[in-house]
Coordinates of C-alpha atoms in Angstrom, one line a residue:
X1 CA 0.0 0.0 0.0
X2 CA 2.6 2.4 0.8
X3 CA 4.2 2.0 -2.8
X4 CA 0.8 2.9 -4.5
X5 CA -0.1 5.6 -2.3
X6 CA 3.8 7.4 -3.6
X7 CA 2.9 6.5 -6.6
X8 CA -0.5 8.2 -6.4
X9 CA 1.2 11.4 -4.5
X10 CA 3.6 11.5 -7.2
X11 CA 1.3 11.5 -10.4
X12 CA -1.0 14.0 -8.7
X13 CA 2.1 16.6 -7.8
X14 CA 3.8 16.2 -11.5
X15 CA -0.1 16.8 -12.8
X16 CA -0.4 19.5 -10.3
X17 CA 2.9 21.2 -11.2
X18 CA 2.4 21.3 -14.8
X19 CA -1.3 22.1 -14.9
X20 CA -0.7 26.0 -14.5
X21 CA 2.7 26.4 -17.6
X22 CA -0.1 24.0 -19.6
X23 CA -2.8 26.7 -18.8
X24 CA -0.2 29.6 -20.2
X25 CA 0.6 27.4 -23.1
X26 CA -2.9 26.8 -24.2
X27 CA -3.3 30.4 -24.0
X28 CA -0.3 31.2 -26.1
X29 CA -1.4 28.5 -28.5
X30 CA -4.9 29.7 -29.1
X31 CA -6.3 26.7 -27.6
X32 CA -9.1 28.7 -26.4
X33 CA -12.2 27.9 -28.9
X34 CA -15.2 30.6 -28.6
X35 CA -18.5 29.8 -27.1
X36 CA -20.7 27.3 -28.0
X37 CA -24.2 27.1 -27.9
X38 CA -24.3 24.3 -25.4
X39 CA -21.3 25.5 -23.2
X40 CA -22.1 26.8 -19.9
X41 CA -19.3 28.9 -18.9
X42 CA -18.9 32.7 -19.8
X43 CA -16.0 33.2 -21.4
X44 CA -13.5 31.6 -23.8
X45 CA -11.4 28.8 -20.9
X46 CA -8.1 27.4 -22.4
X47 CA -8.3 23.3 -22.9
X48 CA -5.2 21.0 -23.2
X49 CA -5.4 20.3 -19.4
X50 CA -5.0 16.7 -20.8
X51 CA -0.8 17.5 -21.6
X52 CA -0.5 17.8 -17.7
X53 CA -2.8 14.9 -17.2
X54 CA -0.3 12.5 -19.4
X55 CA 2.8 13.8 -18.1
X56 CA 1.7 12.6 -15.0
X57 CA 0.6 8.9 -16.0
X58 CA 4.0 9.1 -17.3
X59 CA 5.7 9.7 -13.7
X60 CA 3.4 7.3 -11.8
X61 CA 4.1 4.7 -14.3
X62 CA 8.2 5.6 -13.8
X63 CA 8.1 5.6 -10.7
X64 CA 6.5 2.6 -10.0
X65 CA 8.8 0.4 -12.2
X66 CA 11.5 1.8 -9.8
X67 CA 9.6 0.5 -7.1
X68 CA 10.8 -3.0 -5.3
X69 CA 7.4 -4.6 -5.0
X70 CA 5.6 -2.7 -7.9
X71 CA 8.4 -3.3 -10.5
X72 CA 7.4 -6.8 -10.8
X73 CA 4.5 -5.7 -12.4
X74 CA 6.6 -4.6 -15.6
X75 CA 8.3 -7.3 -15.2
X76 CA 5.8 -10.1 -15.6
X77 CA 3.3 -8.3 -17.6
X78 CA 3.6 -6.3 -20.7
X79 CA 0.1 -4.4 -19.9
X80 CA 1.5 -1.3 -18.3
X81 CA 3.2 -0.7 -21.8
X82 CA 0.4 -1.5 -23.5
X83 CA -1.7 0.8 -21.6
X84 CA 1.1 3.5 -22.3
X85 CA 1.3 3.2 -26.4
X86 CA -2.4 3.7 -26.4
X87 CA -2.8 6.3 -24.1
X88 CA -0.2 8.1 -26.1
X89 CA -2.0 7.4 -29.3
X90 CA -5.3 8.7 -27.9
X91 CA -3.8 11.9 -25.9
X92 CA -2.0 12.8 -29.5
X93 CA -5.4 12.8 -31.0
X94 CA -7.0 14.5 -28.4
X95 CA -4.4 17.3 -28.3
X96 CA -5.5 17.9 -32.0
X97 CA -9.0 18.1 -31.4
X98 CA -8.4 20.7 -28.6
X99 CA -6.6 23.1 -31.0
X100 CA -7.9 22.3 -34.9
X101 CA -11.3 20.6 -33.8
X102 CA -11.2 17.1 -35.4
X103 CA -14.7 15.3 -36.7
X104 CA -15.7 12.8 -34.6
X105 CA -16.0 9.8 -37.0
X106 CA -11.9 10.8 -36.9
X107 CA -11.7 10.9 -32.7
X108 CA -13.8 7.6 -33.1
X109 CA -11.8 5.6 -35.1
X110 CA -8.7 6.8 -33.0
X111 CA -10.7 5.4 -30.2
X112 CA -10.5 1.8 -32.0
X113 CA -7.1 1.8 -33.3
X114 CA -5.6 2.8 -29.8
X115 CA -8.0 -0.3 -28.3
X116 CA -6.8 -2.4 -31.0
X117 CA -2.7 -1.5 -30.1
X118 CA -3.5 -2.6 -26.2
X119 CA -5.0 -6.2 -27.7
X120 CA -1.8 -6.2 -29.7
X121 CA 0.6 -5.8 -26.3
X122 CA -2.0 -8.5 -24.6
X123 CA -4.3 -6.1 -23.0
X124 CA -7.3 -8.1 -24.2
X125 CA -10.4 -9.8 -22.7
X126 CA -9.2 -13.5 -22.5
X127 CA -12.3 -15.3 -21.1
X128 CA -15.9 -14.2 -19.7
X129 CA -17.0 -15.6 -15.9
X130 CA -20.5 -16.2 -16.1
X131 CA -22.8 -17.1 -13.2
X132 CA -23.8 -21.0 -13.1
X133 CA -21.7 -21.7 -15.9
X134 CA -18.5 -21.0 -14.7
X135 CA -15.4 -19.8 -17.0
X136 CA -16.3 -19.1 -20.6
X137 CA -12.9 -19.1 -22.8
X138 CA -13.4 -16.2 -25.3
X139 CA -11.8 -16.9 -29.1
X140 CA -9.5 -13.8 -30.2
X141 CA -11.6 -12.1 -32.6
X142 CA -14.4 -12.6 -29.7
X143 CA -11.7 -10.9 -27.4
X144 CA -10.6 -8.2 -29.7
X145 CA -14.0 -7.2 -30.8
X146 CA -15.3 -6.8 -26.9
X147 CA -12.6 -4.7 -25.3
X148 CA -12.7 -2.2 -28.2
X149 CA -16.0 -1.8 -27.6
X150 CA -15.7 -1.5 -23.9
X151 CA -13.3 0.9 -24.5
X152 CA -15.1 2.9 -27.0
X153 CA -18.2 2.9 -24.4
X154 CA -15.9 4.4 -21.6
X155 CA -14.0 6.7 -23.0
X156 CA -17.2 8.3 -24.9
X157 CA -18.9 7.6 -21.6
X158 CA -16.7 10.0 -19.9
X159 CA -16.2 12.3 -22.4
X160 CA -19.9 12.9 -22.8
X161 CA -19.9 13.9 -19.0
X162 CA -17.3 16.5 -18.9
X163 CA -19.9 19.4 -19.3
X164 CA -19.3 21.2 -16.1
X165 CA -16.0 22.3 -13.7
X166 CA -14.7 19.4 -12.2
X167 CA -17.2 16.9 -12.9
X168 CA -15.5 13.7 -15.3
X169 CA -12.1 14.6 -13.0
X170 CA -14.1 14.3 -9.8
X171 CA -16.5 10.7 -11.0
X172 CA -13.5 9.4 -12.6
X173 CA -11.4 9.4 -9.2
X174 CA -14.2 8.2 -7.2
X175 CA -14.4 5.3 -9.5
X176 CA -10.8 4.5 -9.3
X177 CA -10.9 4.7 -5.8
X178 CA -13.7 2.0 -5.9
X179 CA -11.8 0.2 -8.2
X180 CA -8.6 0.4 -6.8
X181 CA -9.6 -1.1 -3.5
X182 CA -11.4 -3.7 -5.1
X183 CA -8.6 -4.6 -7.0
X184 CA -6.1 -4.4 -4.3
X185 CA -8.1 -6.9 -2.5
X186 CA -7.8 -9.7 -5.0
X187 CA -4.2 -8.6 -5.3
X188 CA -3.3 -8.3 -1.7
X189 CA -5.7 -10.5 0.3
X190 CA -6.8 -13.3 -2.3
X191 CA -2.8 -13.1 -3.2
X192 CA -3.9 -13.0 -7.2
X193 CA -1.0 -11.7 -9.2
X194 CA -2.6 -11.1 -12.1
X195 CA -4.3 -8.3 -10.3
X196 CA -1.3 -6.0 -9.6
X197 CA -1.8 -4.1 -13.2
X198 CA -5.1 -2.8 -12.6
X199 CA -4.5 -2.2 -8.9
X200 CA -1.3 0.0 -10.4
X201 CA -3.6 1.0 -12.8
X202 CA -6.4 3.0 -10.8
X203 CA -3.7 4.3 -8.6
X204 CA -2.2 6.2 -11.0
X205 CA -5.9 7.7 -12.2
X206 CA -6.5 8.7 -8.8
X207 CA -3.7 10.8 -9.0
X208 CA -4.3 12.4 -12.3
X209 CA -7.7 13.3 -11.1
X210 CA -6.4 14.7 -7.8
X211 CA -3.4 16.9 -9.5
X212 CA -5.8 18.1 -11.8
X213 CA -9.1 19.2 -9.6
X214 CA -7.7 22.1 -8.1
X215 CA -7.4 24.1 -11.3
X216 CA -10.6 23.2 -12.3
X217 CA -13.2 22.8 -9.5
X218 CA -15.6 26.0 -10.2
X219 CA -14.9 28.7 -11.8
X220 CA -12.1 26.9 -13.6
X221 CA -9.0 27.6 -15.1
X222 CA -8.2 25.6 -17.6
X223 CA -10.5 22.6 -19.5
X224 CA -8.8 18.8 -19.8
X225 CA -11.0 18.9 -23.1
X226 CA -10.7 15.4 -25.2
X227 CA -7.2 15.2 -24.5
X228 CA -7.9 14.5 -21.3
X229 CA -11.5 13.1 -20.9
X230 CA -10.2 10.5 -23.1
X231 CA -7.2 10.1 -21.1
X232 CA -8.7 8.6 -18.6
X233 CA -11.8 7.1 -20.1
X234 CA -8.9 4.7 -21.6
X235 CA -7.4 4.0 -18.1
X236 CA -10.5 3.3 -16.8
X237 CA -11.1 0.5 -19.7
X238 CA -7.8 -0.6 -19.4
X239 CA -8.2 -1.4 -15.5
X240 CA -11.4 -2.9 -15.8
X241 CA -9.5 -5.1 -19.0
X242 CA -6.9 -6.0 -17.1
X243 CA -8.7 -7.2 -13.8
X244 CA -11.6 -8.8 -15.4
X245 CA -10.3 -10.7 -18.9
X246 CA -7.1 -11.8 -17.4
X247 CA -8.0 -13.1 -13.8
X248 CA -8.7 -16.5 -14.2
X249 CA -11.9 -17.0 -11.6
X250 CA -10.6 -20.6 -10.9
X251 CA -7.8 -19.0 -8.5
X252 CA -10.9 -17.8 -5.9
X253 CA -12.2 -21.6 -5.9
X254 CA -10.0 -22.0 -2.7
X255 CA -12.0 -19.3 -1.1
X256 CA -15.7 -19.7 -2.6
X257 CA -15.3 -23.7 -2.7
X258 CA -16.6 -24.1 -6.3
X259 CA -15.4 -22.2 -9.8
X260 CA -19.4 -21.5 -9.9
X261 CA -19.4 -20.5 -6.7
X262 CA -16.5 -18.0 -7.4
X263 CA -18.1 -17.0 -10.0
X264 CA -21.1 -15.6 -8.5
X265 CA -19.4 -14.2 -5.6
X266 CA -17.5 -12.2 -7.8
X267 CA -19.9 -10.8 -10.2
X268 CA -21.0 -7.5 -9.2
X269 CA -18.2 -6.1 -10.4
X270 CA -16.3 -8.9 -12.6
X271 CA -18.4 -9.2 -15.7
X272 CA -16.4 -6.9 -18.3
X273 CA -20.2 -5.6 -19.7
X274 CA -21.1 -5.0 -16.0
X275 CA -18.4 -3.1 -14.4
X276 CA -18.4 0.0 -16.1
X277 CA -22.1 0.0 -16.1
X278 CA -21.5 -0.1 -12.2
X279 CA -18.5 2.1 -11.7
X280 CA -19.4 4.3 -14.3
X281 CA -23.3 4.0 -14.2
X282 CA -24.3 7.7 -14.3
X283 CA -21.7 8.6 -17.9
X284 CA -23.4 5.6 -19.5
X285 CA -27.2 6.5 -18.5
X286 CA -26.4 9.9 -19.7
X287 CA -24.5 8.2 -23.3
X288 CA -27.6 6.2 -23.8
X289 CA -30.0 8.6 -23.1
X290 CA -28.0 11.1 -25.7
X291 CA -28.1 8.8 -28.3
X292 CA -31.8 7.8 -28.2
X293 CA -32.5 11.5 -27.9
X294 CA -31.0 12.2 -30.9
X295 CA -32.0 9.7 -32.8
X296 CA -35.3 10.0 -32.3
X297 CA -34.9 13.9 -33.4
X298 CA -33.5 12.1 -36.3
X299 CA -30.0 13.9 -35.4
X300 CA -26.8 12.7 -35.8
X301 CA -25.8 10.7 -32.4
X302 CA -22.5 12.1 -32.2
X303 CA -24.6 16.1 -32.7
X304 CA -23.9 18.4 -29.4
X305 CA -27.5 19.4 -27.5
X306 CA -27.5 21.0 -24.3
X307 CA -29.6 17.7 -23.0
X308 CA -27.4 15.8 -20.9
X309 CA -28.2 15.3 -16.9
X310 CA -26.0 18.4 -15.8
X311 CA -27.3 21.1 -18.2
X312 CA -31.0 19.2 -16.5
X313 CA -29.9 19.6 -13.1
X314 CA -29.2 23.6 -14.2
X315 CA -32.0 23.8 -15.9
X316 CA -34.5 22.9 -13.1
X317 CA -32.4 25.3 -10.7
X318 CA -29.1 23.4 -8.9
X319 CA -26.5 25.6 -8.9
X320 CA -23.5 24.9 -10.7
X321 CA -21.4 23.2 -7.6
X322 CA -24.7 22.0 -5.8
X323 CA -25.4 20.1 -9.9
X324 CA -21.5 18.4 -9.7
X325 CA -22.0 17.2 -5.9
X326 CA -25.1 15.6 -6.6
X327 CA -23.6 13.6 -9.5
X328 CA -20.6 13.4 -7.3
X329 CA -23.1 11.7 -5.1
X330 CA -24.8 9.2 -7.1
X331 CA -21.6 7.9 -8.7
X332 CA -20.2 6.9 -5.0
X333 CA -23.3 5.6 -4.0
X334 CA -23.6 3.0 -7.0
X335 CA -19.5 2.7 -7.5
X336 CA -18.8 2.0 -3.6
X337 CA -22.1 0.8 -3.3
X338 CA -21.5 -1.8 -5.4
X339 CA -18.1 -2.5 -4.1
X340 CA -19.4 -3.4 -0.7
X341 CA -22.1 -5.8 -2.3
X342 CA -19.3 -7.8 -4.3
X343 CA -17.7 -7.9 -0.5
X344 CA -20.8 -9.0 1.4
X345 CA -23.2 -10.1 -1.1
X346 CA -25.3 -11.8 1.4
X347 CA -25.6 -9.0 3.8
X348 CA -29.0 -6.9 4.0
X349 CA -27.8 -4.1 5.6
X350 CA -25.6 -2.9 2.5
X351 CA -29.1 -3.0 0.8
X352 CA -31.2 -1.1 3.2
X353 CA -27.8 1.4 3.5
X354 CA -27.9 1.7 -0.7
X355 CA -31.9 2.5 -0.9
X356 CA -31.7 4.5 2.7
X357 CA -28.6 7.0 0.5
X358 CA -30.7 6.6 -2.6
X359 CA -33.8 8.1 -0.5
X360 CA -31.5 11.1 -0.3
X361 CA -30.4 11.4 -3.4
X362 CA -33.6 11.9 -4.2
X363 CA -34.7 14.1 -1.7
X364 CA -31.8 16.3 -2.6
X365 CA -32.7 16.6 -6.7
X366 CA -36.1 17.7 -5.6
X367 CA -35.3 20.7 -3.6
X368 CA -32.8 22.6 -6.0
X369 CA -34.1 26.1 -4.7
X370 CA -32.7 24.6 -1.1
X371 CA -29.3 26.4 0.0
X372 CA -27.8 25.7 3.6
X373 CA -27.6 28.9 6.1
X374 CA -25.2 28.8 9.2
X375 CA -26.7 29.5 12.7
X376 CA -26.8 32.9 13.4
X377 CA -24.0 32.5 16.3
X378 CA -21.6 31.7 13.2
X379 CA -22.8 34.4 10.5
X380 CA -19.3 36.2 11.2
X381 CA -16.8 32.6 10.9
X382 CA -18.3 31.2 7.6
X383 CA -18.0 32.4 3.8
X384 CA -20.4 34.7 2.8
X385 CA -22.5 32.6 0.4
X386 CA -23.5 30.9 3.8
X387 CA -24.9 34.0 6.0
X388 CA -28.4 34.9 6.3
X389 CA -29.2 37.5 3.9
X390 CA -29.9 39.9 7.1
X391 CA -26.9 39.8 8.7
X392 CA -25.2 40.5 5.3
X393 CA -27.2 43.4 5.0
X394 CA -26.5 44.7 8.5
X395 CA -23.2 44.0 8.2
X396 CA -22.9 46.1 4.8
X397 CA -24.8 49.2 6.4
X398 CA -22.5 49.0 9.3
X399 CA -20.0 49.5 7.1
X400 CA -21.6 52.3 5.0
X401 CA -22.5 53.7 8.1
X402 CA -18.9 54.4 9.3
X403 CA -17.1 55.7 6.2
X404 CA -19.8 58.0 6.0
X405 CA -19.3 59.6 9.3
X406 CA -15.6 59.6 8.6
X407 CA -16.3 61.7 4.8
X408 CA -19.2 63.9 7.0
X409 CA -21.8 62.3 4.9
X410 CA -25.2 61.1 5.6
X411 CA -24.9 57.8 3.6
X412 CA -24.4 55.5 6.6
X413 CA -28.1 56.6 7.8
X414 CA -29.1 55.7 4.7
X415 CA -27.5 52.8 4.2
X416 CA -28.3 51.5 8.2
X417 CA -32.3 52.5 7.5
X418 CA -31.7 50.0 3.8
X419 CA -30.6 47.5 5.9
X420 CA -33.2 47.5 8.4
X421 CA -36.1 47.5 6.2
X422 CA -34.3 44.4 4.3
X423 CA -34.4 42.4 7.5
X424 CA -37.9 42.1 7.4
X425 CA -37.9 41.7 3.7
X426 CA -35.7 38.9 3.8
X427 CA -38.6 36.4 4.5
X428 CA -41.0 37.2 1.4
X429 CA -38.5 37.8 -1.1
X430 CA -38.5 34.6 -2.3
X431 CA -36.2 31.7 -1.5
X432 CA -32.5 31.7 -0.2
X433 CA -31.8 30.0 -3.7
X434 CA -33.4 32.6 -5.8
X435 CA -31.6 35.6 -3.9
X436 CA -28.1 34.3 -4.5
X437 CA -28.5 33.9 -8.1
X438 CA -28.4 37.0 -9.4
X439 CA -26.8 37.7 -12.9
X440 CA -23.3 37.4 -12.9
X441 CA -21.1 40.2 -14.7
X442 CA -20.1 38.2 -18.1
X443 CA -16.1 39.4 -17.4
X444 CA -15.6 36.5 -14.6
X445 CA -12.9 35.0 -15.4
X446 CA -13.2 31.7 -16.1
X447 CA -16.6 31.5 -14.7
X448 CA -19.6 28.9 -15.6
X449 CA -21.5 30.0 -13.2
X450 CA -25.5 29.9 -13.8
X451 CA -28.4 32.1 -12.8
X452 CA -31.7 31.8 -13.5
X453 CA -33.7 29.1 -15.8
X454 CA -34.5 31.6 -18.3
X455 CA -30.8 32.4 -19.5
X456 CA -30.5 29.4 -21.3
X457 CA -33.3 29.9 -23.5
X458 CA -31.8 31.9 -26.1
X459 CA -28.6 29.3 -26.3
X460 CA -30.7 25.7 -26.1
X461 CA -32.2 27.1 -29.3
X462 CA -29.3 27.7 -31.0
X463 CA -28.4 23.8 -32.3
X464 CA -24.9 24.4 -32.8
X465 CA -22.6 21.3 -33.6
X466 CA -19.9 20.2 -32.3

């Protein structure tokens, strides 16, 4: 554990460190395409944040094969170079589509070819464990043919997500953190070698999601754009590959008693056409949903719309870091939710515990006007967006009050007497939720901030590709 957890510190700081001359390179380069129609933030934000992303998988993967008991997994396994020829091929391509905007039957067949040079290296789906059968030994083109379409799904699962600040970074590294301790149990405590890659794996897209967050958690700075969101949609892909078409399920018979019974243990989050499904659940409900949308609007299913869940949870009044929590949320719930079932699958209370959290969830999407307010013996200690709207308005006639006695002015009566009518005001001018969102000047930098329902109407009309 302590070699992963360098290894994760170390791909976040390199990804950390280089984040912010990326940013000043982007700008330099004109990676910074205008507005779209379906875009939510307010000003042109530079994209290559996947450079910084790569660079890192590049040190976490270094540093691990310096590693005494992680360099063993280089040397008994050619997936971690496998891994790296196609996330080099798909970063390349995404780099391009950042700056020249590529088509995307072009970023689609990149998506295949760089699937098709992991199955090459061995980075393939070798056999299916299904439940009451047991092992199912998969021919290659069988193999070939379903881990590039797993890894199509994810990465285009992921990439469809990344609509708002921090959002495919922030899923993304709760699902490797699901995954990863998964994994690391069959490594660790079933002692299954064959684990160590995607255990390695995960680790290291923790860490790009952790370096990367903190320039782009709202307003952000800087965009990973499809350099990046397909960066780690391929990790993802690659873990799940690695730990579910090359384990051999026969090696948990000593623990289960019976290859069936191993089997079924193990499937919550075994089955290669399950796993991201569970890890990943809310990218590939919004993917599918996309797609049928589109297609019934006799559209083009790869043709931008402003119709995925996080422009909805806008749309029906979430603010923009209220929107990303709740999807934040949902994917823990179903990613560690599932986690604990493949643990104690018999167990009731990790059921009543899922639909208990899923009660909330729900509770949560239906009060989007809802915003939390501090006690009033804490109005002065918390951040602003968190004090009554009283005490703000005390607190700003106080202060109007006293530079006006200091410039022999009468503005701090006027200011005191503004404030006092606004305390009794504060309870019939509408909700908390409503107060806060007022306009936002369009010079923010960086911003993607959202007000009011109404301002998208102009923009969902608009139809604009891309």
């Amino acid at each position: 554990m302590r070699d992963y957890l360098l290894t994760l510190c170390v791909t976040a700081a390199v990804t950390y460190l280089l984040t912010g001359p990326v940013r000043k390179f982007a700008i330099a380069t004109g990676a910074m395409p205008e507005i779209r129609a379906r875009d939510v933030h307010r000003e042109p934000t530079p994209r290559l944040g996947g450079i910084a992303m790569f660079f890192g998988l590049c040190a976490g993967l270094l540093v691990a094969d310096h590693l005494q008991n992680l360099s063993s997994v280089f040397e008994l396994s050619n997936e971690p170079r496998a891994l790296l020829s196609g996330a080099a091929l798909i970063w390349i391509v995404g780099v391009l589509d950042d700056k020249f905007e590529l088509d995307a039957l072009i970023k689609l067949g990149a998506q295949m070819i760089s699937a098709g040079v992991m199955v090459v290296q061995g980075l393939t789906i070798l056999w299916l464990p299904i439940p009451g059968v047991g092992t199912v030994a998969l021919t290659q083109w069988q193999g070939t043919l379903l881990t590039v379409a797993l890894v199509v799904l994810t990465i285009n699962a992921v990439n469809f997500v990344d609509g708002l600040d921090g959002l495919a970074a922030g899923m993304v590294c709760i699902a490797a953190a699901a995954f990863f301790l998964y994994a690391y149990r069959m490594w660790y405590g079933l002692t299954i070698e064959a684990a160590a890659p995607a255990t390695l794996f995960a680790a290291i897209l923790m860490g790009m999601c952790l370096g990367y967050l903190p320039h782009n958690m709202h307003p952000a700075r800087i965009f990973m754009g499809d350099s990046g969101s397909m960066l780690i949609g391929l990790i993802l892909a690659a873990s799940a590959i690695s730990i579910t078409g090359q384990v051999d399920p026969d090696l948990l018979e000593i623990f289960e008693g019976s290859t069936k019974a191993a089997t079924h243990a193990a499937l919550p989050v075994f089955i290669p056409l399950v796993l991201p499904l569970t890890i990943i659940a809310i990218p590939m409900a919004d993917l599918v949903l996309a797609i049928v949308r589109r297609t019934w609007k006799g559209q083009s299913p790869f043709a931008a719309d402003r119709g995925h869940l996080h422009h909805r949870l806008l749309e029906i009044g979430h603010s923009h870091s209220r929107a990303v929590l709740i999807m934040y949320f949902w994917s823990a719930l179903i990613a560690f939710g599932t986690l604990a079932y493949s643990v104690h699958s018999t167990s009731m209370w990790i059921v009543l515990a899922v639909v208990v959290l899923s009660a909330v969830g729900l509770v949560l999407l239906l009060l989007p006007r809802f915003s939390p307010r501090a006690p009033r013996w804490a109005q002065a200690v918390v951040p602003p967006r968190y004090r009554r709207r009283a005490y703000r308005l005390r607190t700003e006639g106080a202060r109007a009050g006293a530079q006006g006695a200091g410039s022999g002015t009468d503005a701090g009566s006027e200011a005191t007497t503004e404030a006092t009518s606004g305390i009794d005001a504060d309870a019939g001018s509408g909700s908390a939720e409503e107060r806060d969102h007022e306009p936002v000047p369009a010079g923010v930098n960086g911003a993607t901030a959202i007000g009011h329902r109404s301002r998208f109407s102009d923009r969902s009309k608009a139809g604009a590709r891309g």
